[in-house]
Coordinates of C-alpha atoms in Angstrom, one line a residue:
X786 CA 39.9 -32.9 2.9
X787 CA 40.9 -31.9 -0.5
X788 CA 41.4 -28.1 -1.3
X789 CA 42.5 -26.4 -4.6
X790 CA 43.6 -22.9 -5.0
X791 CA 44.5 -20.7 -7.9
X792 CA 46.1 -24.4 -9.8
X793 CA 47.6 -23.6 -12.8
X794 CA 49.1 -26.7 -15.3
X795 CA 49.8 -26.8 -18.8
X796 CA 51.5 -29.4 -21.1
X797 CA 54.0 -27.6 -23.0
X798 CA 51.8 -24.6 -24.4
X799 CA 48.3 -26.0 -24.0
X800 CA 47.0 -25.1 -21.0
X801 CA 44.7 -27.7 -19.5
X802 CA 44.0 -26.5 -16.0
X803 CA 45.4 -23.1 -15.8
X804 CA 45.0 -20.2 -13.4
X805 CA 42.4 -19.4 -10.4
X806 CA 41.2 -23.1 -10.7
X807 CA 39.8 -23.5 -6.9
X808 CA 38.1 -26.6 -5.7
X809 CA 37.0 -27.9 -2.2
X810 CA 35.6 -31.4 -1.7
X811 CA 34.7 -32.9 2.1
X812 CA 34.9 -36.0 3.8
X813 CA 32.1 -38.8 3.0
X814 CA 30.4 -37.7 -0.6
X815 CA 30.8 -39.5 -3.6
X816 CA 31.2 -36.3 -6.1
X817 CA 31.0 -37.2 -9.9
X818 CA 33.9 -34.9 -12.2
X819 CA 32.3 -34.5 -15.7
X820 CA 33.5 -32.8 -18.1
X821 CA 34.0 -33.0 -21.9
X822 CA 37.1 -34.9 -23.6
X823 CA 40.1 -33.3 -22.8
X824 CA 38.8 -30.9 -20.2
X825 CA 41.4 -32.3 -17.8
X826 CA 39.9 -34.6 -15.5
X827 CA 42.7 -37.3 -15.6
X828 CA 45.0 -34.3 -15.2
X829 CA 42.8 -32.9 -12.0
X830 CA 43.1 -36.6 -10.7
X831 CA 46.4 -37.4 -11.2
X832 CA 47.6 -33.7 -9.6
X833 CA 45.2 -34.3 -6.5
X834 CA 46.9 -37.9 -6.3
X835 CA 51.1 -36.4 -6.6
X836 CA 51.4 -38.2 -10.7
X837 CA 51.8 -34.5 -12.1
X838 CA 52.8 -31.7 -10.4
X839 CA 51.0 -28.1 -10.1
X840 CA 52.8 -25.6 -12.1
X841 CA 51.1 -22.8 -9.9
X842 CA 48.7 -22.4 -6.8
X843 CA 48.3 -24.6 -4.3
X844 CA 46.6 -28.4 -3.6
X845 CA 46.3 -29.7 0.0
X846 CA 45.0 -33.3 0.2
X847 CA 44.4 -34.9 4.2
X848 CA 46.7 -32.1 4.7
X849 CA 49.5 -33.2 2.5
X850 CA 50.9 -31.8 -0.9
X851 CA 50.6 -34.7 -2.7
X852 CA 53.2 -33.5 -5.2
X853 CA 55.6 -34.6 -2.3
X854 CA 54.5 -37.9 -2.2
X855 CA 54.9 -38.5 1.6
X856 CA 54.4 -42.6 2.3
X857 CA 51.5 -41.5 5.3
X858 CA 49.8 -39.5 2.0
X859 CA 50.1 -42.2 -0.5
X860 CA 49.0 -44.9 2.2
X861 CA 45.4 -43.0 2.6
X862 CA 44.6 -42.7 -1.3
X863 CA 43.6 -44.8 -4.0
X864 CA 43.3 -44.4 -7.4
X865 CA 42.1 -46.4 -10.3
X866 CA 43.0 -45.3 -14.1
X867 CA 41.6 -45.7 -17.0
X868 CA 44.0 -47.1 -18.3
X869 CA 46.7 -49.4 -16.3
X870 CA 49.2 -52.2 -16.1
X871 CA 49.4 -55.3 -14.0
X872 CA 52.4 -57.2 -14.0
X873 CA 52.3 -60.8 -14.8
X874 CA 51.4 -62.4 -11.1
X875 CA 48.7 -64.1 -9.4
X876 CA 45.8 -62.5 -7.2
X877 CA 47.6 -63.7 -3.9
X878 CA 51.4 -62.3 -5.5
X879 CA 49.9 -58.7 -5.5
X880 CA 47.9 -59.1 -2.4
X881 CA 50.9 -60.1 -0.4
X882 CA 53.1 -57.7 -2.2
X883 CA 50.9 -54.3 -1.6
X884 CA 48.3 -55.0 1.1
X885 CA 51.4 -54.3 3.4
X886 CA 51.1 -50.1 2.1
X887 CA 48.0 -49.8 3.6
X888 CA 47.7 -50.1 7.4
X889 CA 43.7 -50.6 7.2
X890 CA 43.9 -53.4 4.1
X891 CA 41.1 -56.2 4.9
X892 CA 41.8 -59.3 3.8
X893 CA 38.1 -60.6 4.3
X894 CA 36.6 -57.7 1.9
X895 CA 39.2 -58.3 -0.5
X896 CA 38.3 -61.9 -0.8
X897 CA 35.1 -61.3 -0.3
X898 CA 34.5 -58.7 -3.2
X899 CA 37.1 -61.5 -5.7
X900 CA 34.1 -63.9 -5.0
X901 CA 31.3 -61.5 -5.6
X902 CA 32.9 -60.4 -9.3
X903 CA 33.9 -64.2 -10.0
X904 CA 38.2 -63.2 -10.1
X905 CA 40.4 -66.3 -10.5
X906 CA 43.0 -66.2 -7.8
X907 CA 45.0 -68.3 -8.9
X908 CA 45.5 -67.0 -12.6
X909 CA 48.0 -64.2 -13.2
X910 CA 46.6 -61.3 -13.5
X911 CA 48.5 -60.6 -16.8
X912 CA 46.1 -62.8 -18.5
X913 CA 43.0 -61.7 -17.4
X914 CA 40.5 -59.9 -19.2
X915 CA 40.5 -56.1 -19.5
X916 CA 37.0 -56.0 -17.9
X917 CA 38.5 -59.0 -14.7
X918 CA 41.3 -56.7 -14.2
X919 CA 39.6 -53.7 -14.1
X920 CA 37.1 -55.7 -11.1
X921 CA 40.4 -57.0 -9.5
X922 CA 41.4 -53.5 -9.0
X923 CA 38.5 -52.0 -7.9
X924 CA 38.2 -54.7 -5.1
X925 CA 41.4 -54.0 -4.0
X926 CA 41.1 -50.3 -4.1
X927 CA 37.8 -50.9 -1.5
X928 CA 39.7 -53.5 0.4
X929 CA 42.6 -50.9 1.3
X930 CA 40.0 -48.9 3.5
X931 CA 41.9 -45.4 2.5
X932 CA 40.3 -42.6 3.3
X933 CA 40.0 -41.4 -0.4
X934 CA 39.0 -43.4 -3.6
X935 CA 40.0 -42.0 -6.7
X936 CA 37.8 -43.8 -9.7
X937 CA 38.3 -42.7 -13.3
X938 CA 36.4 -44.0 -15.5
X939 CA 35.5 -47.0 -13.4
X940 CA 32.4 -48.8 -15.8
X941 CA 34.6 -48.8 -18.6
X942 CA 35.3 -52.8 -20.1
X943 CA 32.3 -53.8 -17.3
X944 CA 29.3 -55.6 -19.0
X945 CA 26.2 -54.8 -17.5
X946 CA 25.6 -57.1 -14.8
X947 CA 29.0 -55.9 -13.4
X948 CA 28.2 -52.3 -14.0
X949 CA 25.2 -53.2 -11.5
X950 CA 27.3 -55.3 -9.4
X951 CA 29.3 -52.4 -9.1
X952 CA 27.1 -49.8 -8.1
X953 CA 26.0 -52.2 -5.6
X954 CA 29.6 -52.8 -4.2
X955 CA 30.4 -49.1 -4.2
X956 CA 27.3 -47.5 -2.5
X957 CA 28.0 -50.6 0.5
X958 CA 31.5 -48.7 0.8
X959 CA 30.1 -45.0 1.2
X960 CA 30.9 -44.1 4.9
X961 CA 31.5 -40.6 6.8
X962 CA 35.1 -41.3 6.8
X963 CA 36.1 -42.0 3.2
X964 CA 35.6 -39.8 0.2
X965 CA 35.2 -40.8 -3.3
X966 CA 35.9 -39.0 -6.4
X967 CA 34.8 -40.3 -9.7
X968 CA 35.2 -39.2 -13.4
X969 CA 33.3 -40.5 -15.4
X970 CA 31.5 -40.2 -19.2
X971 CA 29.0 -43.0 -18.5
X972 CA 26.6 -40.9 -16.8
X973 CA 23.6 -43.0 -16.6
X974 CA 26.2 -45.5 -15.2
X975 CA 27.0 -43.3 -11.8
X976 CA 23.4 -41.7 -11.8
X977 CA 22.8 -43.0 -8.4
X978 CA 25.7 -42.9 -6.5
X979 CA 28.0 -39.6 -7.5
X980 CA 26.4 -36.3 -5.9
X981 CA 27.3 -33.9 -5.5
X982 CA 28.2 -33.1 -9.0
X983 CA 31.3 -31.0 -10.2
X984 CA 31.4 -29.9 -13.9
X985 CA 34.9 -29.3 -15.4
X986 CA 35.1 -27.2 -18.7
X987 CA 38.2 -25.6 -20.4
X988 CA 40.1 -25.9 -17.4
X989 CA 37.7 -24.2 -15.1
X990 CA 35.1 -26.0 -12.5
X991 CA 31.9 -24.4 -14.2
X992 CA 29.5 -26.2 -11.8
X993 CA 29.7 -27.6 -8.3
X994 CA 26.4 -28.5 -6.5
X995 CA 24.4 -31.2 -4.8
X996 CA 21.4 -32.2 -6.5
X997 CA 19.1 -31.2 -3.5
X998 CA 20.4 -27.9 -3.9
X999 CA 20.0 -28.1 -7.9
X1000 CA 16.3 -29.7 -7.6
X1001 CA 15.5 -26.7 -6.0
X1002 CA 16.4 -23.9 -8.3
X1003 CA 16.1 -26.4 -11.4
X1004 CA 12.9 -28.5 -12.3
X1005 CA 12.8 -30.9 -15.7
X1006 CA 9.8 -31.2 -18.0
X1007 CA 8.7 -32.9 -20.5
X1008 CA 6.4 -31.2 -24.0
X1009 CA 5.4 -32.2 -27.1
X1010 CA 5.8 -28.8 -29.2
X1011 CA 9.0 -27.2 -29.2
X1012 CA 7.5 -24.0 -28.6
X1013 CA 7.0 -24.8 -25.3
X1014 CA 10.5 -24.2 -24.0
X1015 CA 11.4 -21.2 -25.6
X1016 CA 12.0 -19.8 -22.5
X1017 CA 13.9 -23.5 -20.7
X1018 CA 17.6 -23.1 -20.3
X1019 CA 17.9 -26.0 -22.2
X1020 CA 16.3 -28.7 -24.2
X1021 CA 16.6 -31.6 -25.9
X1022 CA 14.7 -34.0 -28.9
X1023 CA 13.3 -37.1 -27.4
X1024 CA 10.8 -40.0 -28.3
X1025 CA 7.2 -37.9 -28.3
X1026 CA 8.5 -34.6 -27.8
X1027 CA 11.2 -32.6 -26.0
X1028 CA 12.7 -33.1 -22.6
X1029 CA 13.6 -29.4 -21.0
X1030 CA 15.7 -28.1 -18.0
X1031 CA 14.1 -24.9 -16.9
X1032 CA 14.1 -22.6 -13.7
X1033 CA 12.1 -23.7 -11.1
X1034 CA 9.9 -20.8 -10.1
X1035 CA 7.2 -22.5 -8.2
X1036 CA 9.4 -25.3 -6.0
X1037 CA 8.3 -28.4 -7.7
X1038 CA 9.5 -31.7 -6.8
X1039 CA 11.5 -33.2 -9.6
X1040 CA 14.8 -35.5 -10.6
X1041 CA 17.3 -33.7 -12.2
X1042 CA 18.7 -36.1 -15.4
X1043 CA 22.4 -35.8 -14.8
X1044 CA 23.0 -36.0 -18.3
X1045 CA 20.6 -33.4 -19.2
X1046 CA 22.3 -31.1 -16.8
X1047 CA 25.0 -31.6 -17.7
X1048 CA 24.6 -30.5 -21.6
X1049 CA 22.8 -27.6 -20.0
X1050 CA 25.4 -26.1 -18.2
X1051 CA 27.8 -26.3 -20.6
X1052 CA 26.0 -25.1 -23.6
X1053 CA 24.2 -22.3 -21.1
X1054 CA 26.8 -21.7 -18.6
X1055 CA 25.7 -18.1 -17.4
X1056 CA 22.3 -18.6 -17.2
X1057 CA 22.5 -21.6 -14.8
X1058 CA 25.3 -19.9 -12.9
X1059 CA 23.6 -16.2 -12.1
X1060 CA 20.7 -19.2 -11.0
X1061 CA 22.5 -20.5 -8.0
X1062 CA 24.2 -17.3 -7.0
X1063 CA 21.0 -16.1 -6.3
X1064 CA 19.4 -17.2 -2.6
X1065 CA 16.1 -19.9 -2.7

């Protein structure tokens, strides 16, 4: 569904995503893109999605190079930026002006998810609130039924019953036909929908695994003297004691912490990779 091979992109001099980046992400996951600021997520989104244009290597998405823009591409995707514009019209203005681009747009969901996060459709959207617009869109990105959902940064301007409401919303949308990619910061946020999880870090994908796969060569544990994970691949302070990351060597059952994970791979990259290149 979506393949990267070799991309290479700079802006100007600084190189963002450069050389023998390779990604491959299939039909009905929700995969979470972490990375630190500036690692090049938005970039990676907006190449995958035909905004910016690979400089080198090659990107196939539903088949398409989306740096050609072709209408039965852009008809199929969907994606929600961090930051945006809405022009100064109502709910029903935008409905009936850009439903028509997508074949599969449903009118019920659409009204039905405005009603669910309490969206005025009768105010312009121009005067909403950062946090409404940002719900409007993410209603209408569900209701156009593409087969890929491109979310960055999705829980940013929600308060917290939305960020709820919105996890709600968005695991009810998960089907075997649509794929959903989401960069995010807030974690703890996405903790329960985005797996598998794909780590981006100085223009490289560092990590790319399912947490079944990772709660089986990683196990997390808890101690109260720090002397007890000298040998984890990672640690860190916490209320009581220390929470660790370590290898798991004897197949316990455990939750990875997302967060914790990530922090572990990128401070002990080698480790952690050498880890799942070996067989379990």
């Amino acid at each position: 569904m979506i393949e990267v091979k070799n991309l290479n992109f700079a802006y100007g001099k600084q190189t963002v995503l450069f050389n023998a980046l390779n990604l491959q992400l299939t039909v009905g996951n929700v995969y979470g893109l972490l990375g630190k600021n500036g690692a090049g997520k938005t970039t990676l989104l907006k190449i995958l999605t035909g905004l910016l244009f690979p400089q080198g290597g090659d990107v196939n998405v539903l088949n398409f190079k989306p740096r050609l823009r072709d209408p039965n591409f852009l008809q199929e995707i969907y994606l929600i930026p961090e930051e945006f514009f809405l022009p100064s019209v109502s709910v029903r203005e935008y409905e009936k002006a850009y439903a028509p681009f997508y074949p599969r747009f449903d009118h019920r969901i659409f009204e039905q998810l405005l009603k669910e996060f309490e969206i005025p459709s009768l105010n312009r959207l121009s005067s909403l609130s950062f946090g409404q617009k940002k719900k409007f869109l993410i209603a209408f990105g569900l209701a156009t039924q593409c087969k890929i959902l491109f979310l960055d940064e999705p829980t940013n301007g929600l308060d917290i019953p939305t960020k709820s409401q919105f996890r709600k919303i968005l695991a009810s949308s998960v089907s075997d036909e649509r794929t959903i990619l989401i960069s995010t910061h807030q974690v703890r946020d996405m903790a329960n929908l985005i797996d598998p999880i794909i780590i981006l870090d100085e223009g490289q994908i560092i990590f790319n695994q399912n947490l079944e796969d990772t709660a089986r060569r990683l196990v997390m544990k808890v101690y109260e003297d720090e002397q007890e994970t000298n040998s984890c691949l990672f640690c860190e302070k916490t209320i009581g004691g220390y929470i660790a990351l370590e290898e798991n060597k004897t197949g316990e059952d455990s939750k990875i912490d997302i967060e914790l994970l990530f922090n572990a791979v990128i401070n002990n990259r080698e480790r952690i990779m050498h880890l799942f290149e070996k067989e379990v």
